[in-house]
Short mmCIF file of C-alpha atoms and ligand atoms in Angstrom, two decimals:
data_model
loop_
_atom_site.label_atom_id
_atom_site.label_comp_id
_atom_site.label_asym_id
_atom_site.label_seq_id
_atom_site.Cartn_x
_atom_site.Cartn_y
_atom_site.Cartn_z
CA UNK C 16 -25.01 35.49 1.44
CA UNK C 17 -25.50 39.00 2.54
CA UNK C 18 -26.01 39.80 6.14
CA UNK C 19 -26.99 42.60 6.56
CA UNK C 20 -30.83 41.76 6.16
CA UNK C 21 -32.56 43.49 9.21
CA UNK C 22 -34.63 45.35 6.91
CA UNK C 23 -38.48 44.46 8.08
CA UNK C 24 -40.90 42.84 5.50
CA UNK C 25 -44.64 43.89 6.06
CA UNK C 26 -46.79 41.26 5.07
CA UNK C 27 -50.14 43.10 3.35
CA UNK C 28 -53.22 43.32 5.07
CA UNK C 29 -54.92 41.60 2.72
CA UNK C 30 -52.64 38.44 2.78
CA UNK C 31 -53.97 34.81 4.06
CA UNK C 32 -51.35 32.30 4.16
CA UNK C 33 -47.57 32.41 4.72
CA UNK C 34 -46.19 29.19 3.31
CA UNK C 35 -42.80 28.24 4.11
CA UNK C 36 -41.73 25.08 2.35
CA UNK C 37 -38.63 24.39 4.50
CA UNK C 38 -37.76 20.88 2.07
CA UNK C 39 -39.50 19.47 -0.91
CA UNK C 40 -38.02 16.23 0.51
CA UNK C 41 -40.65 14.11 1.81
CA UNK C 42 -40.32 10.44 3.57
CA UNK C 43 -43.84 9.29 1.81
CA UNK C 44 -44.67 8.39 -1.78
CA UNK C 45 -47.95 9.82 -1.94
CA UNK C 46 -48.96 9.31 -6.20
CA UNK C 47 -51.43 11.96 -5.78
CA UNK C 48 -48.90 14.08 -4.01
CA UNK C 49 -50.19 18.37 -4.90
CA UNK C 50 -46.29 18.91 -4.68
CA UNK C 51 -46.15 17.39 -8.29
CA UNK C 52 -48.75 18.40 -9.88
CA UNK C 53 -47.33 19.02 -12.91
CA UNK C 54 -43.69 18.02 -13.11
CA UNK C 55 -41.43 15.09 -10.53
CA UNK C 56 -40.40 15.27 -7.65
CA UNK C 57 -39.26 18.45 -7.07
CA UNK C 58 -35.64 18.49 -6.31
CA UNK C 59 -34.04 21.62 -4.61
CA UNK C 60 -31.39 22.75 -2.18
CA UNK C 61 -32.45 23.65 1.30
CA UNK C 62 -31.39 27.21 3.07
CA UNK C 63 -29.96 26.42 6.73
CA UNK C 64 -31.92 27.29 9.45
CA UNK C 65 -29.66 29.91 10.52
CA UNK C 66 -31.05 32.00 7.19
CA UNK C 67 -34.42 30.63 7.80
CA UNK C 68 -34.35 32.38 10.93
CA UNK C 69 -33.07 35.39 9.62
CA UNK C 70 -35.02 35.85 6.63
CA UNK C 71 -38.12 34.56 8.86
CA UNK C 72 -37.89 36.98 11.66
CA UNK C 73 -37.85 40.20 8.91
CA UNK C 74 -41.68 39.46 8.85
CA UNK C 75 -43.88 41.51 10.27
CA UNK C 76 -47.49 39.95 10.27
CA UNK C 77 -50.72 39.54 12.47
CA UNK C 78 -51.92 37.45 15.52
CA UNK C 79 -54.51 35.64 12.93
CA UNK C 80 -52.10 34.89 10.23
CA UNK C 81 -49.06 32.36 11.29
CA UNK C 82 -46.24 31.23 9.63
CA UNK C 83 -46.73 27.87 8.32
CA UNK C 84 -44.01 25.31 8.57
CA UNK C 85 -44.69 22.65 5.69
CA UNK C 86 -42.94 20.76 2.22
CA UNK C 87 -42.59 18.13 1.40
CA UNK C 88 -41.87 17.30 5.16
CA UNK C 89 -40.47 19.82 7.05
CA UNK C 90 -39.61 17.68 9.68
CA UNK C 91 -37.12 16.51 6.92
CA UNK C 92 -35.01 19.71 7.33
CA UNK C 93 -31.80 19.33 9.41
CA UNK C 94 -32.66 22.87 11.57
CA UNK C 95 -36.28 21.78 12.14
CA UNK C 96 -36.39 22.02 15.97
CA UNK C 97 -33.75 25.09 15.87
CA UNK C 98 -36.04 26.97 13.15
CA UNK C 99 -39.37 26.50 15.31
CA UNK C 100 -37.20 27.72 18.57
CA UNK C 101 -35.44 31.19 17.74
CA UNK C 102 -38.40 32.05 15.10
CA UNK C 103 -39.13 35.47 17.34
CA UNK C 104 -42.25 34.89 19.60
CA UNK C 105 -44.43 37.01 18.01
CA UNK C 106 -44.61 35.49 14.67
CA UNK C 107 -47.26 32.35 15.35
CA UNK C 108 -46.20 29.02 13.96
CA UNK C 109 -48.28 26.36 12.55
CA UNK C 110 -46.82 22.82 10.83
CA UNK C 111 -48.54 20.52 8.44
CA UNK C 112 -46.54 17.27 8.55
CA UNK C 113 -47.04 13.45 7.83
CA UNK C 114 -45.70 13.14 11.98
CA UNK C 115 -42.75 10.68 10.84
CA UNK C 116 -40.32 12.31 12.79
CA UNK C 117 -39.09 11.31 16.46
CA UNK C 118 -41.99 13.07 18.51
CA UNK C 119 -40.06 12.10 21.90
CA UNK C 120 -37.29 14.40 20.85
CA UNK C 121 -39.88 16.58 19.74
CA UNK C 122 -41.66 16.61 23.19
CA UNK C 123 -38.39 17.60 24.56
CA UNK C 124 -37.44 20.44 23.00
CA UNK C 125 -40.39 22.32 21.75
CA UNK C 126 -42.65 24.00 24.06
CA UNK C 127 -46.03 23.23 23.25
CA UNK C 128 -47.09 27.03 23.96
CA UNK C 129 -44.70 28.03 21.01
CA UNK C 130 -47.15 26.46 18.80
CA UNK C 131 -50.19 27.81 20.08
CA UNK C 132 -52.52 30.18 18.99
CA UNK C 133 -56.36 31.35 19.20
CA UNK C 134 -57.48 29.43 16.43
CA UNK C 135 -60.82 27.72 15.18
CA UNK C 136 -58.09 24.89 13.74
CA UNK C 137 -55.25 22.89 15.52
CA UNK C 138 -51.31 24.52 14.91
CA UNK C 139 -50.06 21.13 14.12
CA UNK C 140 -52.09 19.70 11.42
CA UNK C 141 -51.10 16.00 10.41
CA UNK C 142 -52.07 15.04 7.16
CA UNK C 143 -53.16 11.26 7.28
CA UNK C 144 -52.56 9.45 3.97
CA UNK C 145 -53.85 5.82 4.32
CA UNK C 146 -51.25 4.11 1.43
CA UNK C 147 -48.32 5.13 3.29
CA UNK C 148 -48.74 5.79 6.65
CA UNK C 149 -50.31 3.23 9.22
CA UNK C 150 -53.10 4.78 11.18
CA UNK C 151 -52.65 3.06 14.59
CA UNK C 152 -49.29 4.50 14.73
CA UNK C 153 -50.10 8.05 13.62
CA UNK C 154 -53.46 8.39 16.26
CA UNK C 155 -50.77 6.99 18.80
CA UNK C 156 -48.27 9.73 18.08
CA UNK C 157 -51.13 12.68 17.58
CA UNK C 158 -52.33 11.01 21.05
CA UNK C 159 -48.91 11.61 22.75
CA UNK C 160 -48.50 14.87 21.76
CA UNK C 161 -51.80 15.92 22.35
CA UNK C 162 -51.34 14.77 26.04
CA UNK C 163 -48.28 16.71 26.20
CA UNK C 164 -50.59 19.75 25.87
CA UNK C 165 -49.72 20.06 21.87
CA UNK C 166 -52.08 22.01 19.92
CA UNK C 167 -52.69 18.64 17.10
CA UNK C 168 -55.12 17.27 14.75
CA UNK C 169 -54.95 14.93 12.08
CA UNK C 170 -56.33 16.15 8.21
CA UNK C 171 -57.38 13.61 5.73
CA UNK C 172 -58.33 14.06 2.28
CA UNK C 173 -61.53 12.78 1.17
CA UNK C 174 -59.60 11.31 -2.21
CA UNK C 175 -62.23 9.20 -4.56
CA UNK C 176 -62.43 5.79 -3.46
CA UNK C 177 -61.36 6.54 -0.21
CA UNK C 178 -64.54 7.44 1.42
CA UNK C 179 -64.65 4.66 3.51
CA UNK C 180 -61.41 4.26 4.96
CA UNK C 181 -61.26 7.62 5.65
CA UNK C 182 -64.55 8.05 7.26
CA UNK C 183 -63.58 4.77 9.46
CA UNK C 184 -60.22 6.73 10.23
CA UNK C 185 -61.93 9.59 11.51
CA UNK C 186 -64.72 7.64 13.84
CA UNK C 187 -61.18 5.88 14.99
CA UNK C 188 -59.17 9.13 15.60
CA UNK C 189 -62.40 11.27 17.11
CA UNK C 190 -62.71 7.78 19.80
CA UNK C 191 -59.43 8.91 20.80
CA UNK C 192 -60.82 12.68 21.49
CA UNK C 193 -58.71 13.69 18.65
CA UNK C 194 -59.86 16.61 16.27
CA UNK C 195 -59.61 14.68 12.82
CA UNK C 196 -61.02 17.03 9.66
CA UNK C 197 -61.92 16.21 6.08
CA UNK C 198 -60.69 17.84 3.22
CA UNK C 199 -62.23 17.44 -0.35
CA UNK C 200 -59.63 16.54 -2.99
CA UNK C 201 -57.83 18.66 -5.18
CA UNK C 202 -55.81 18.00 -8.16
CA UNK C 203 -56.61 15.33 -11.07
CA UNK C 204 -57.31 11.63 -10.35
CA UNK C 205 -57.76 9.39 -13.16
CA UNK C 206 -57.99 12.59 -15.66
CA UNK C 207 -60.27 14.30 -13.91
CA UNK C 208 -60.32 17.11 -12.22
CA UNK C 209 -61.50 17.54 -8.44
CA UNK C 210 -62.47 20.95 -6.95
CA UNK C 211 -64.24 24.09 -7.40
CA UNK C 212 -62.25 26.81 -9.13
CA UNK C 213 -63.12 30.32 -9.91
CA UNK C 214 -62.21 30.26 -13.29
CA UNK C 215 -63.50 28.01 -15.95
CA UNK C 216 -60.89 25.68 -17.18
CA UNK C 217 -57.88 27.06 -15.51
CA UNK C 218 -56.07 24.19 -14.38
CA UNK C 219 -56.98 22.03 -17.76
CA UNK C 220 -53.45 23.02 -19.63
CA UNK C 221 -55.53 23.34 -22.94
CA UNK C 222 -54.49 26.99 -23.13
CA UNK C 223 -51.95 29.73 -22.14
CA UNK C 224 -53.29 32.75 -21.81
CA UNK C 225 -51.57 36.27 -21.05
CA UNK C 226 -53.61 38.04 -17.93
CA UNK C 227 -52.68 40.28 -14.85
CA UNK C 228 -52.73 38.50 -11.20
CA UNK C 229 -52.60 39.38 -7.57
CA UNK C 230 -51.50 36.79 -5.09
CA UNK C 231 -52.56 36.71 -1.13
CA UNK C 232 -50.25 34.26 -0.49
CA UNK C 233 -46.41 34.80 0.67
CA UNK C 234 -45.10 31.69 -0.26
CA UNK C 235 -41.22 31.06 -0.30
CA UNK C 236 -39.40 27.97 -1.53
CA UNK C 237 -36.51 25.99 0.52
CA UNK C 238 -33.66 27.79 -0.86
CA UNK C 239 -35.49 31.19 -0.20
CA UNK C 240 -36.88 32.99 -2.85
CA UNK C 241 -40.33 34.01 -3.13
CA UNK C 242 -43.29 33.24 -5.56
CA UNK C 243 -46.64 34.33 -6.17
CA UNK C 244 -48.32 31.32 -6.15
CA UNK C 245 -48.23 27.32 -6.21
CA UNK C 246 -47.90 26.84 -10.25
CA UNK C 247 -44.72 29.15 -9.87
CA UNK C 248 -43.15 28.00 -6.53
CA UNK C 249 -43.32 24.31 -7.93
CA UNK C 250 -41.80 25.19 -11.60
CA UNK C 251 -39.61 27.81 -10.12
CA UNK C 252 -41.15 30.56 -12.36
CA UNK C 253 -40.50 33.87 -11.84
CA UNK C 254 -39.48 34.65 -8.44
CA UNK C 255 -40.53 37.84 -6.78
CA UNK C 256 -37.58 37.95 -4.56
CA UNK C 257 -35.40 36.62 -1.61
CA UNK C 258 -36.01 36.58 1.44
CA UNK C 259 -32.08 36.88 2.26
CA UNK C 260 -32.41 40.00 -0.10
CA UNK C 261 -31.31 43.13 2.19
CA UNK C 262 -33.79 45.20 -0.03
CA UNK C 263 -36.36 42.75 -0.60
CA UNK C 264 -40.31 44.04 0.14
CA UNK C 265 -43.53 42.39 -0.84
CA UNK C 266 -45.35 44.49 -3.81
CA UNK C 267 -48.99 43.80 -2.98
CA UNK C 268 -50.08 44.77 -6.91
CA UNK C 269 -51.52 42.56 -10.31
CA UNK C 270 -48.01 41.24 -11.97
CA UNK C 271 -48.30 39.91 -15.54
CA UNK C 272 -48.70 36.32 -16.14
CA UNK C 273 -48.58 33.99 -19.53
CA UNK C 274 -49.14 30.84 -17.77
CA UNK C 275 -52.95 31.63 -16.79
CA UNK C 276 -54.66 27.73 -18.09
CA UNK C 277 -51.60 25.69 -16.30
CA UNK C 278 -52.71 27.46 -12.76
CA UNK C 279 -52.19 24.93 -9.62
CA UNK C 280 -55.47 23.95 -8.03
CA UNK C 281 -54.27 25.60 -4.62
CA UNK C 282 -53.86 28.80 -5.86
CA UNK C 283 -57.95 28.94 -8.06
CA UNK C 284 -59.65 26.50 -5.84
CA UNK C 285 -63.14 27.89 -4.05
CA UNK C 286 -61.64 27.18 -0.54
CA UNK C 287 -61.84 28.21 3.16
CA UNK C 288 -59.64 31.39 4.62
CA UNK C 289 -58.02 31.32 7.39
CA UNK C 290 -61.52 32.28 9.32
CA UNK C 291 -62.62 28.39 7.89
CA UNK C 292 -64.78 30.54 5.96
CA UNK C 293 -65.34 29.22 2.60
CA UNK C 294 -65.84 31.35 -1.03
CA UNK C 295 -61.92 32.71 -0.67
CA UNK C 296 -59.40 32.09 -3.43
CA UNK C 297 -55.91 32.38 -3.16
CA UNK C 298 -55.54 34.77 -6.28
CA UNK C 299 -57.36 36.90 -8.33
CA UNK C 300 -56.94 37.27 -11.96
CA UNK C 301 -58.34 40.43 -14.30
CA UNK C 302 -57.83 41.21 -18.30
CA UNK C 303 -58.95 37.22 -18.89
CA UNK C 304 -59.66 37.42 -22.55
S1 LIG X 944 -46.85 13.23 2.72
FE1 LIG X 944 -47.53 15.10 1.66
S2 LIG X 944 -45.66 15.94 0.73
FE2 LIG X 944 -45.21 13.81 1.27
S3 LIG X 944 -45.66 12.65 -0.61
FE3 LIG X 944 -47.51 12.59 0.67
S4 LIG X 944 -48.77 14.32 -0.06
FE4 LIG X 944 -46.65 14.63 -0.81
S1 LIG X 945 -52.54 33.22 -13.43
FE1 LIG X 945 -52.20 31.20 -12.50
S2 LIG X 945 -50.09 30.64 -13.04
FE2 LIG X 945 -50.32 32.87 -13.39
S3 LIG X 945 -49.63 33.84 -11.47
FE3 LIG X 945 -51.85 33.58 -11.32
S4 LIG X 945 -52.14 31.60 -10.29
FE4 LIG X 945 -50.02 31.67 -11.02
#
């Protein structure tokens, strides 16, 4: 791989998320799982962290948009700990993880400040997903690291049928003075499809249409190339670069799609920004015909 990468990538003002999917591997067997929407499990190789870090600390972004560590479970990478510790200190860090990783270890070599920001939302967000993971155990572990000054909360996804036991979760978790959010499903469950999404029928796969698109999302896969959005990332479809690329710069401009109708929910979902505020959408799509 070329070394010579010091060339510094501006992320656009307009950008929201930076999503950087250290593994696809994952130690749960979620069968709703958004990582496979529309294929298997998603098999790929993983960068080291040594290029994570150098590809990483190219970007140049903002106090209100982090970096966000996530998968799969990005725990699962072998550099985890080293990636979070020479990422430089003024690109914030945020992690959404299932927690099934050694926190103790954890504890001892991150400093909780690291992951830390001025934020209406926690920097360590645990997704809770009641068929897998036991929820004693994970309020324990979001307990522990919450005493050890860790900015942590625990997410859970308000799936159909699981009103309940979520719900029950969160009165549990909140007893334990631990920030515990709801988030409405996304993705198809039993053939239907859950969410609001800007356009009509975009994520049916009934059609294929040719339009233009424009991403606010810099999301880049774990072997390091770069995608405009969720639909692409997970098919590896046209990649807009590398982030090991010496010359590589983020074009903030409409690119020409022919997948517009097989769209991932993540990317045309009515959602929240990162202000929480809700009406934003990830992309935005013109010459719809
Ligand atoms: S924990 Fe997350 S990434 Fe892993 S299988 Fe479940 S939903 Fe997918
Ligand atoms: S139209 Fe859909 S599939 Fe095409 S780039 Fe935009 S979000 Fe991705």
């Amino acid at each position: 791989m070329e070394t010579n990468i010091t060339k510094p990538v501006q992320v656009p003002e307009d950008y929201n998320y930076i999503g950087v999917f250290l593994t696809f591997a994952c130690n749960l067997k979620c069968h709703y799982c958004i990582n496979h929407f529309e294929q298997g499990i998603i098999k790929r190789k993983n960068i080291s962290g040594k290029d994570w870090v150098r590809g990483l600390n190219r970007i140049i972004s903002r106090e209100d948009l982090p970096i966000t560590l996530q998968g799969g479970e990005p725990s699962l990478h072998p550099d985890f700990i080293y990636i979070i510790n020479n990422i430089k200190p003024d690109l914030y860090i945020e992690i959404l993880t299932n927690l099934r990783f050694d926190i103790d270890e954890f504890k001892s070599k991150v400093d909780p400040e690291r992951l830390r920001r001025d934020a209406p939302y926690a920097s360590i967000r645990v997704s809770y997903h009641p068929e897998q993971m036991d929820l004693d155990e994970t309020i324990h572990k979001t307990s522990k690291l919450l005493k050890a000054n860790f900015s942590i909360g625990i997410w859970g996804v308000m799936r159909p049928g699981y009103e309940k036991i979520m719900s029950e979760a969160q009165s549990k978790a909140r007893k334990e003075g631990i920030d515990f959010r709801m988030k409405e499903f996304l993705g198809e469950y039993k053939k239907k499809l859950y969410g609001t999404y800007r356009y009509s029928g975009v994520c049916d796969k009934k059609f294929r249409k040719k339009v233009q698109c424009k991403t606010t999302e810099f999301l880049i896969d774990s072997e390091g190339s770069v995608f405009r959005c969720h639909a692409d990332i997970y098919e590896r479809l046209n990649p807009i670069g590398h982030i090991l690329s010496p010359d590589f710069q983020i074009e903030n401009k409409f690119r020409d799609c022919s997948n517009f109708g097989h769209c991932n929910p993540c990317d045309v979902k009515v959602k929240t920004n990162r202000y929480q505020q809700y009406g934003h959408t990830s992309v935005e799509v013109k010459g719809i015909k």
